[in-house]
PDB file of C-alpha atoms and ligand atoms in Angstrom:
ATOM      1  CA  UNK A   1    -138.045  97.384 204.918  1.00 46.00           C
ATOM      2  CA  UNK A   2    -139.634  94.369 206.768  1.00 53.00           C
ATOM      3  CA  UNK A   3    -141.218  93.922 210.517  1.00 55.00           C
ATOM      4  CA  UNK A   4    -140.067  97.476 211.840  1.00 62.00           C
ATOM      5  CA  UNK A   5    -136.422  96.649 212.020  1.00 68.00           C
ATOM      6  CA  UNK A   6    -134.414  99.846 212.650  1.00 74.00           C
ATOM      7  CA  UNK A   7    -131.959 100.242 210.761  1.00 77.00           C
ATOM      8  CA  UNK A   8    -128.798 102.565 210.785  1.00 82.00           C
ATOM      9  CA  UNK A   9    -128.167 104.486 207.786  1.00 84.00           C
ATOM     10  CA  UNK A  10    -124.782 102.016 207.315  1.00 87.00           C
ATOM     11  CA  UNK A  11    -127.526  98.671 207.878  1.00 90.00           C
ATOM     12  CA  UNK A  12    -129.227 100.477 205.094  1.00 91.00           C
ATOM     13  CA  UNK A  13    -126.803 101.508 202.397  1.00 93.00           C
ATOM     14  CA  UNK A  14    -125.615  97.692 202.806  1.00 94.00           C
ATOM     15  CA  UNK A  15    -129.368  96.297 202.298  1.00 93.00           C
ATOM     16  CA  UNK A  16    -129.676  98.451 199.129  1.00 93.00           C
ATOM     17  CA  UNK A  17    -125.829  97.527 197.803  1.00 94.00           C
ATOM     18  CA  UNK A  18    -126.749  94.235 198.553  1.00 93.00           C
ATOM     19  CA  UNK A  19    -129.976  94.274 196.830  1.00 91.00           C
ATOM     20  CA  UNK A  20    -128.825  96.010 193.873  1.00 91.00           C
ATOM     21  CA  UNK A  21    -126.387  93.556 193.195  1.00 87.00           C
ATOM     22  CA  UNK A  22    -126.675  90.069 191.333  1.00 81.00           C
ATOM     23  CA  UNK A  23    -125.190  86.694 193.226  1.00 82.00           C
ATOM     24  CA  UNK A  24    -123.042  86.863 195.997  1.00 89.00           C
ATOM     25  CA  UNK A  25    -120.295  89.384 197.124  1.00 93.00           C
ATOM     26  CA  UNK A  26    -117.685  89.617 199.094  1.00 94.00           C
ATOM     27  CA  UNK A  27    -117.477  91.936 202.304  1.00 93.00           C
ATOM     28  CA  UNK A  28    -114.136  93.908 200.775  1.00 93.00           C
ATOM     29  CA  UNK A  29    -116.787  94.971 197.412  1.00 94.00           C
ATOM     30  CA  UNK A  30    -119.309  95.516 199.651  1.00 94.00           C
ATOM     31  CA  UNK A  31    -117.091  98.091 201.276  1.00 95.00           C
ATOM     32  CA  UNK A  32    -115.430  99.740 198.308  1.00 95.00           C
ATOM     33  CA  UNK A  33    -119.039 100.336 197.188  1.00 95.00           C
ATOM     34  CA  UNK A  34    -120.020 101.315 200.634  1.00 94.00           C
ATOM     35  CA  UNK A  35    -117.407 104.158 200.746  1.00 94.00           C
ATOM     36  CA  UNK A  36    -118.999 105.629 197.844  1.00 93.00           C
ATOM     37  CA  UNK A  37    -122.029 106.940 199.878  1.00 90.00           C
ATOM     38  CA  UNK A  38    -120.791 106.514 203.764  1.00 88.00           C
ATOM     39  CA  UNK A  39    -116.585 107.976 202.921  1.00 90.00           C
ATOM     40  CA  UNK A  40    -115.745 107.235 206.284  1.00 91.00           C
ATOM     41  CA  UNK A  41    -116.723 103.694 206.270  1.00 92.00           C
ATOM     42  CA  UNK A  42    -114.765 100.705 207.551  1.00 93.00           C
ATOM     43  CA  UNK A  43    -114.399  97.350 207.702  1.00 94.00           C
ATOM     44  CA  UNK A  44    -116.143  96.866 210.775  1.00 94.00           C
ATOM     45  CA  UNK A  45    -118.846  99.023 209.650  1.00 92.00           C
ATOM     46  CA  UNK A  46    -119.538  96.516 207.220  1.00 94.00           C
ATOM     47  CA  UNK A  47    -119.091  93.300 209.326  1.00 94.00           C
ATOM     48  CA  UNK A  48    -121.466  94.894 211.853  1.00 93.00           C
ATOM     49  CA  UNK A  49    -123.800  95.637 209.293  1.00 94.00           C
ATOM     50  CA  UNK A  50    -123.392  92.198 207.854  1.00 94.00           C
ATOM     51  CA  UNK A  51    -124.224  90.804 211.102  1.00 92.00           C
ATOM     52  CA  UNK A  52    -126.863  92.677 211.786  1.00 91.00           C
ATOM     53  CA  UNK A  53    -128.655  92.242 208.539  1.00 91.00           C
ATOM     54  CA  UNK A  54    -127.949  88.098 208.814  1.00 88.00           C
ATOM     55  CA  UNK A  55    -129.566  88.139 212.444  1.00 85.00           C
ATOM     56  CA  UNK A  56    -132.178  89.909 210.799  1.00 84.00           C
ATOM     57  CA  UNK A  57    -132.783  86.885 208.188  1.00 82.00           C
ATOM     58  CA  UNK A  58    -132.647  89.465 205.443  1.00 88.00           C
ATOM     59  CA  UNK A  59    -128.795  88.089 204.668  1.00 91.00           C
ATOM     60  CA  UNK A  60    -126.930  84.434 203.915  1.00 91.00           C
ATOM     61  CA  UNK A  61    -123.440  84.326 204.180  1.00 91.00           C
ATOM     62  CA  UNK A  62    -121.645  81.599 201.607  1.00 91.00           C
ATOM     63  CA  UNK A  63    -118.792  80.175 204.033  1.00 88.00           C
ATOM     64  CA  UNK A  64    -117.654  78.590 200.621  1.00 85.00           C
ATOM     65  CA  UNK A  65    -116.652  81.811 198.805  1.00 85.00           C
ATOM     66  CA  UNK A  66    -116.926  84.151 201.858  1.00 89.00           C
ATOM     67  CA  UNK A  67    -119.572  86.040 200.633  1.00 92.00           C
ATOM     68  CA  UNK A  68    -122.876  87.452 201.302  1.00 94.00           C
ATOM     69  CA  UNK A  69    -126.365  87.155 199.435  1.00 92.00           C
ATOM     70  CA  UNK A  70    -129.397  88.736 200.034  1.00 90.00           C
ATOM     71  CA  UNK A  71    -132.016  85.914 201.211  1.00 88.00           C
ATOM     72  CA  UNK A  72    -135.358  86.057 198.686  1.00 77.00           C
ATOM     73  CA  UNK A  73    -137.532  85.514 201.669  1.00 75.00           C
ATOM     74  CA  UNK A  74    -136.814  87.619 204.671  1.00 65.00           C
ATOM     75  CA  UNK A  75    -138.083  85.321 207.025  1.00 66.00           C
ATOM     76  CA  UNK A  76    -136.213  85.235 210.473  1.00 67.00           C
ATOM     77  CA  UNK A  77    -133.577  82.715 210.675  1.00 68.00           C
ATOM     78  CA  UNK A  78    -134.716  79.538 208.297  1.00 78.00           C
ATOM     79  CA  UNK A  79    -132.878  76.459 206.736  1.00 80.00           C
ATOM     80  CA  UNK A  80    -131.470  76.620 203.474  1.00 85.00           C
ATOM     81  CA  UNK A  81    -129.960  75.144 200.879  1.00 90.00           C
ATOM     82  CA  UNK A  82    -127.938  77.281 197.864  1.00 92.00           C
ATOM     83  CA  UNK A  83    -127.165  76.510 194.517  1.00 93.00           C
ATOM     84  CA  UNK A  84    -123.574  78.452 193.686  1.00 93.00           C
ATOM     85  CA  UNK A  85    -122.281  78.539 190.379  1.00 92.00           C
ATOM     86  CA  UNK A  86    -119.069  78.694 189.447  1.00 90.00           C
ATOM     87  CA  UNK A  87    -118.933  80.215 186.765  1.00 91.00           C
ATOM     88  CA  UNK A  88    -121.239  83.258 187.117  1.00 89.00           C
ATOM     89  CA  UNK A  89    -121.223  83.481 190.807  1.00 86.00           C
ATOM     90  CA  UNK A  90    -125.313  83.637 190.831  1.00 88.00           C
ATOM     91  CA  UNK A  91    -126.685  82.000 193.660  1.00 90.00           C
ATOM     92  CA  UNK A  92    -129.730  80.574 193.980  1.00 90.00           C
ATOM     93  CA  UNK A  93    -131.619  79.809 197.274  1.00 90.00           C
ATOM     94  CA  UNK A  94    -134.228  76.593 197.952  1.00 89.00           C
ATOM     95  CA  UNK A  95    -135.829  75.295 200.531  1.00 83.00           C
ATOM     96  CA  UNK A  96    -135.916  71.835 200.657  1.00 83.00           C
ATOM     97  CA  UNK A  97    -138.149  70.431 203.675  1.00 80.00           C
ATOM     98  CA  UNK A  98    -136.841  66.800 203.267  1.00 87.00           C
ATOM     99  CA  UNK A  99    -133.102  67.497 203.523  1.00 86.00           C
ATOM    100  CA  UNK A 100    -133.826  70.060 206.270  1.00 85.00           C
ATOM    101  CA  UNK A 101    -135.878  66.997 208.662  1.00 88.00           C
ATOM    102  CA  UNK A 102    -133.353  64.120 207.584  1.00 90.00           C
ATOM    103  CA  UNK A 103    -130.558  66.559 208.674  1.00 88.00           C
ATOM    104  CA  UNK A 104    -132.293  67.603 211.855  1.00 90.00           C
ATOM    105  CA  UNK A 105    -132.910  64.014 212.919  1.00 93.00           C
ATOM    106  CA  UNK A 106    -129.864  62.693 211.911  1.00 95.00           C
ATOM    107  CA  UNK A 107    -128.264  65.303 214.133  1.00 95.00           C
ATOM    108  CA  UNK A 108    -130.524  65.055 216.970  1.00 95.00           C
ATOM    109  CA  UNK A 109    -130.019  61.105 216.936  1.00 97.00           C
ATOM    110  CA  UNK A 110    -126.494  62.705 217.753  1.00 97.00           C
ATOM    111  CA  UNK A 111    -127.588  64.529 220.688  1.00 97.00           C
ATOM    112  CA  UNK A 112    -126.320  67.575 218.845  1.00 96.00           C
ATOM    113  CA  UNK A 113    -129.079  71.104 218.682  1.00 91.00           C
ATOM    114  CA  UNK A 114    -128.966  72.807 215.414  1.00 86.00           C
ATOM    115  CA  UNK A 115    -129.204  76.578 215.235  1.00 81.00           C
ATOM    116  CA  UNK A 116    -128.572  77.760 212.004  1.00 77.00           C
ATOM    117  CA  UNK A 117    -127.728  75.291 208.698  1.00 80.00           C
ATOM    118  CA  UNK A 118    -126.563  76.103 205.143  1.00 84.00           C
ATOM    119  CA  UNK A 119    -125.972  73.932 202.722  1.00 89.00           C
ATOM    120  CA  UNK A 120    -123.993  74.832 200.095  1.00 93.00           C
ATOM    121  CA  UNK A 121    -124.210  72.786 196.647  1.00 93.00           C
ATOM    122  CA  UNK A 122    -120.655  74.668 194.071  1.00 93.00           C
ATOM    123  CA  UNK A 123    -122.031  73.915 190.350  1.00 95.00           C
ATOM    124  CA  UNK A 124    -122.956  74.916 187.225  1.00 96.00           C
ATOM    125  CA  UNK A 125    -125.963  77.312 186.580  1.00 94.00           C
ATOM    126  CA  UNK A 126    -128.741  76.683 184.216  1.00 95.00           C
ATOM    127  CA  UNK A 127    -127.578  79.584 181.783  1.00 94.00           C
ATOM    128  CA  UNK A 128    -123.895  78.666 182.266  1.00 95.00           C
ATOM    129  CA  UNK A 129    -124.508  74.909 181.242  1.00 90.00           C
ATOM    130  CA  UNK A 130    -123.163  73.994 177.865  1.00 84.00           C
ATOM    131  CA  UNK A 131    -125.948  73.743 175.484  1.00 77.00           C
ATOM    132  CA  UNK A 132    -125.780  70.829 173.559  1.00 73.00           C
ATOM    133  CA  UNK A 133    -126.300  71.503 169.894  1.00 61.00           C
TER     134      UNK A 133
HETATM  135 ZN1   ZN B   1    -133.032  82.924 202.699  1.00 94.61          ZN
HETATM  136 ZN1   ZN B   2    -123.804  80.795 185.486  1.00 94.61          ZN
END
């Protein structure tokens, strides 16, 4: 584990489950899997673990599908753009400084303080794009 963060068994399990899972996964699917290792796990268990992992920057929430994906960078809260495939559900994380800067500039112009910024793009990933013959 990174940065000496203390993890409870439930948090550690949720982290392990997310790291084994390809793409994004919903909280209830995670709960079902968690119950196999932590039989008394309840929805608050999973939400607390996910909140914690999000705050640590280990996990990103994908609002459009209400699911979670492991962060590929393990930085404390960073701006992120997500490329979400509608076909296979894969999630790719990109960091475009240009996008982030423009975003902040426009927000600042409105006098708005940005605390967290996630951009979600829905589409088709390179694996799922129909091959042209
Ligand atoms: Zn990330
Ligand atoms: Zn795909």
